Amino acid sequence: MIPGTDRTPTISFQDGSFSISGRSYMENAAEFYAPIKKMIEEYPGPINAWVNLDFFNTSSSKCIMDLMFLIDKKSAFGEPCHIKWSFKMDDDDMRDSAEEFRDILKHVQVELEEVDD
């Protein structure tokens, strides 16, 4: 587990369960996300992901999309992966982002979940 800070998300990855929550707006997102990307690439089975972000900047968005593409690729090759993206009821920006990610991914099931504040 990677504990979150005011600029970095909390990351957990264990036994095929991956979660990312909090805020992501660090200066070097590629460096932060590189080991997480490697963990997902090297994991030998299906992945169930949960995304619950309050905010992410442009560079984080690209890195998060890369992670989602890796999970999508696993699904394309027959691994039954799943992504659940939660966002607050009144957070239209995060809802729009979640819908955009869902629409780009072609093979993995992406479930959107609206939650109370």
Tab-separated table of C-alpha atoms in Angstrom:
chain	number	residue	atom	x	y	z
A	1	MET	CA	0.000	0.000	0.000
A	2	ILE	CA	1.138	3.512	-0.793
A	3	PRO	CA	-0.390	5.996	1.648
A	4	GLY	CA	-1.805	9.159	0.147
A	5	THR	CA	-0.745	12.716	0.813
A	6	ASP	CA	-2.368	16.034	-0.014
A	7	ARG	CA	-0.955	15.675	-3.576
A	8	THR	CA	-0.767	11.906	-4.105
A	9	PRO	CA	-3.473	9.234	-4.000
A	10	THR	CA	-3.655	6.244	-1.724
A	11	ILE	CA	-2.812	3.162	-3.772
A	12	SER	CA	-3.485	-0.438	-2.803
A	13	PHE	CA	-2.751	-3.518	-4.906
A	14	GLN	CA	-3.097	-6.983	-3.451
A	15	ASP	CA	-4.247	-10.314	-4.873
A	16	GLY	CA	-5.725	-8.720	-7.998
A	17	SER	CA	-7.555	-5.962	-6.129
A	18	PHE	CA	-6.344	-2.511	-7.090
A	19	SER	CA	-7.636	0.735	-5.608
A	20	ILE	CA	-6.747	4.363	-6.062
A	21	SER	CA	-8.362	7.115	-4.016
A	22	GLY	CA	-7.841	10.699	-2.974
A	23	ARG	CA	-6.146	13.439	-4.998
A	24	SER	CA	-3.505	13.175	-7.712
A	25	TYR	CA	-1.702	16.324	-8.735
A	26	MET	CA	1.985	15.793	-8.204
A	27	GLU	CA	4.667	17.418	-10.355
A	28	ASN	CA	6.045	14.186	-11.819
A	29	ALA	CA	3.083	11.873	-12.214
A	30	ALA	CA	4.928	9.518	-14.589
A	31	GLU	CA	7.560	8.828	-11.940
A	32	PHE	CA	4.943	8.267	-9.231
A	33	TYR	CA	2.825	5.895	-11.340
A	34	ALA	CA	5.695	3.909	-12.954
A	35	PRO	CA	5.932	1.231	-10.209
A	36	ILE	CA	2.133	0.852	-10.136
A	37	LYS	CA	2.078	0.411	-13.896
A	38	LYS	CA	4.743	-2.287	-13.565
A	39	MET	CA	2.734	-4.115	-10.854
A	40	ILE	CA	-0.351	-4.201	-13.077
A	41	GLU	CA	1.653	-5.295	-16.133
A	42	GLU	CA	3.302	-8.143	-14.227
A	43	TYR	CA	0.258	-9.380	-12.326
A	44	PRO	CA	-0.612	-12.811	-13.762
A	45	GLY	CA	-4.390	-12.789	-13.332
A	46	PRO	CA	-7.545	-10.685	-13.531
A	47	ILE	CA	-7.706	-7.317	-11.799
A	48	ASN	CA	-10.634	-5.704	-10.048
A	49	ALA	CA	-10.032	-1.976	-9.757
A	50	TRP	CA	-11.760	0.667	-7.709
A	51	VAL	CA	-11.225	4.347	-8.526
A	52	ASN	CA	-12.410	6.965	-6.064
A	53	LEU	CA	-10.600	10.202	-6.848
A	54	ASP	CA	-11.608	13.680	-5.748
A	55	PHE	CA	-9.297	15.440	-8.183
A	56	PHE	CA	-6.517	14.761	-10.689
A	57	ASN	CA	-4.490	17.047	-12.932
A	58	THR	CA	-3.694	16.567	-16.619
A	59	SER	CA	-0.438	14.663	-16.154
A	60	SER	CA	-2.092	12.367	-13.608
A	61	SER	CA	-4.996	11.822	-15.982
A	62	LYS	CA	-2.675	10.417	-18.629
A	63	CYS	CA	-1.003	8.100	-16.121
A	64	ILE	CA	-4.327	6.896	-14.721
A	65	MET	CA	-5.528	6.281	-18.270
A	66	ASP	CA	-2.384	4.207	-18.896
A	67	LEU	CA	-3.254	2.068	-15.861
A	68	MET	CA	-6.821	1.627	-17.113
A	69	PHE	CA	-5.523	0.674	-20.586
A	70	LEU	CA	-3.379	-2.039	-19.006
A	71	ILE	CA	-6.429	-3.462	-17.254
A	72	ASP	CA	-8.412	-3.162	-20.495
A	73	LYS	CA	-5.654	-5.065	-22.315
A	74	LYS	CA	-5.859	-7.890	-19.754
A	75	SER	CA	-9.594	-8.107	-20.435
A	76	ALA	CA	-8.925	-8.206	-24.175
A	77	PHE	CA	-6.734	-11.260	-23.595
A	78	GLY	CA	-9.401	-13.127	-21.652
A	79	GLU	CA	-8.833	-12.047	-18.052
A	80	PRO	CA	-12.222	-11.106	-16.495
A	81	CYS	CA	-11.266	-7.672	-15.142
A	82	HIS	CA	-13.612	-5.031	-13.764
A	83	ILE	CA	-13.316	-1.329	-12.927
A	84	LYS	CA	-15.645	0.458	-10.529
A	85	TRP	CA	-15.353	4.251	-10.632
A	86	SER	CA	-17.010	6.095	-7.755
A	87	PHE	CA	-17.621	9.830	-7.693
A	88	LYS	CA	-19.521	12.215	-5.467
A	89	MET	CA	-23.099	13.016	-6.411
A	90	ASP	CA	-22.412	16.711	-6.975
A	91	ASP	CA	-19.025	16.309	-8.718
A	92	ASP	CA	-19.909	16.822	-12.377
A	93	ASP	CA	-16.251	17.082	-13.432
A	94	MET	CA	-15.368	13.685	-11.969
A	95	ARG	CA	-18.540	12.160	-13.418
A	96	ASP	CA	-17.569	13.487	-16.862
A	97	SER	CA	-14.044	12.113	-16.476
A	98	ALA	CA	-15.330	8.693	-15.403
A	99	GLU	CA	-17.695	8.589	-18.391
A	100	GLU	CA	-14.871	9.554	-20.765
A	101	PHE	CA	-12.625	6.818	-19.395
A	102	ARG	CA	-15.475	4.286	-19.631
A	103	ASP	CA	-16.169	5.239	-23.245
A	104	ILE	CA	-12.510	4.886	-24.272
A	105	LEU	CA	-12.003	1.437	-22.737
A	106	LYS	CA	-13.209	-1.291	-25.072
A	107	HIS	CA	-12.830	-4.639	-23.276
A	108	VAL	CA	-13.126	-4.165	-19.538
A	109	GLN	CA	-16.424	-3.655	-17.755
A	110	VAL	CA	-16.507	-0.177	-16.196
A	111	GLU	CA	-19.166	0.462	-13.588
A	112	LEU	CA	-19.902	4.041	-12.581
A	113	GLU	CA	-21.147	4.649	-9.040
A	114	GLU	CA	-22.549	7.896	-7.730
A	115	VAL	CA	-22.058	8.208	-3.970
A	116	ASP	CA	-23.300	10.643	-1.322
A	117	ASP	CA	-20.836	13.159	0.027
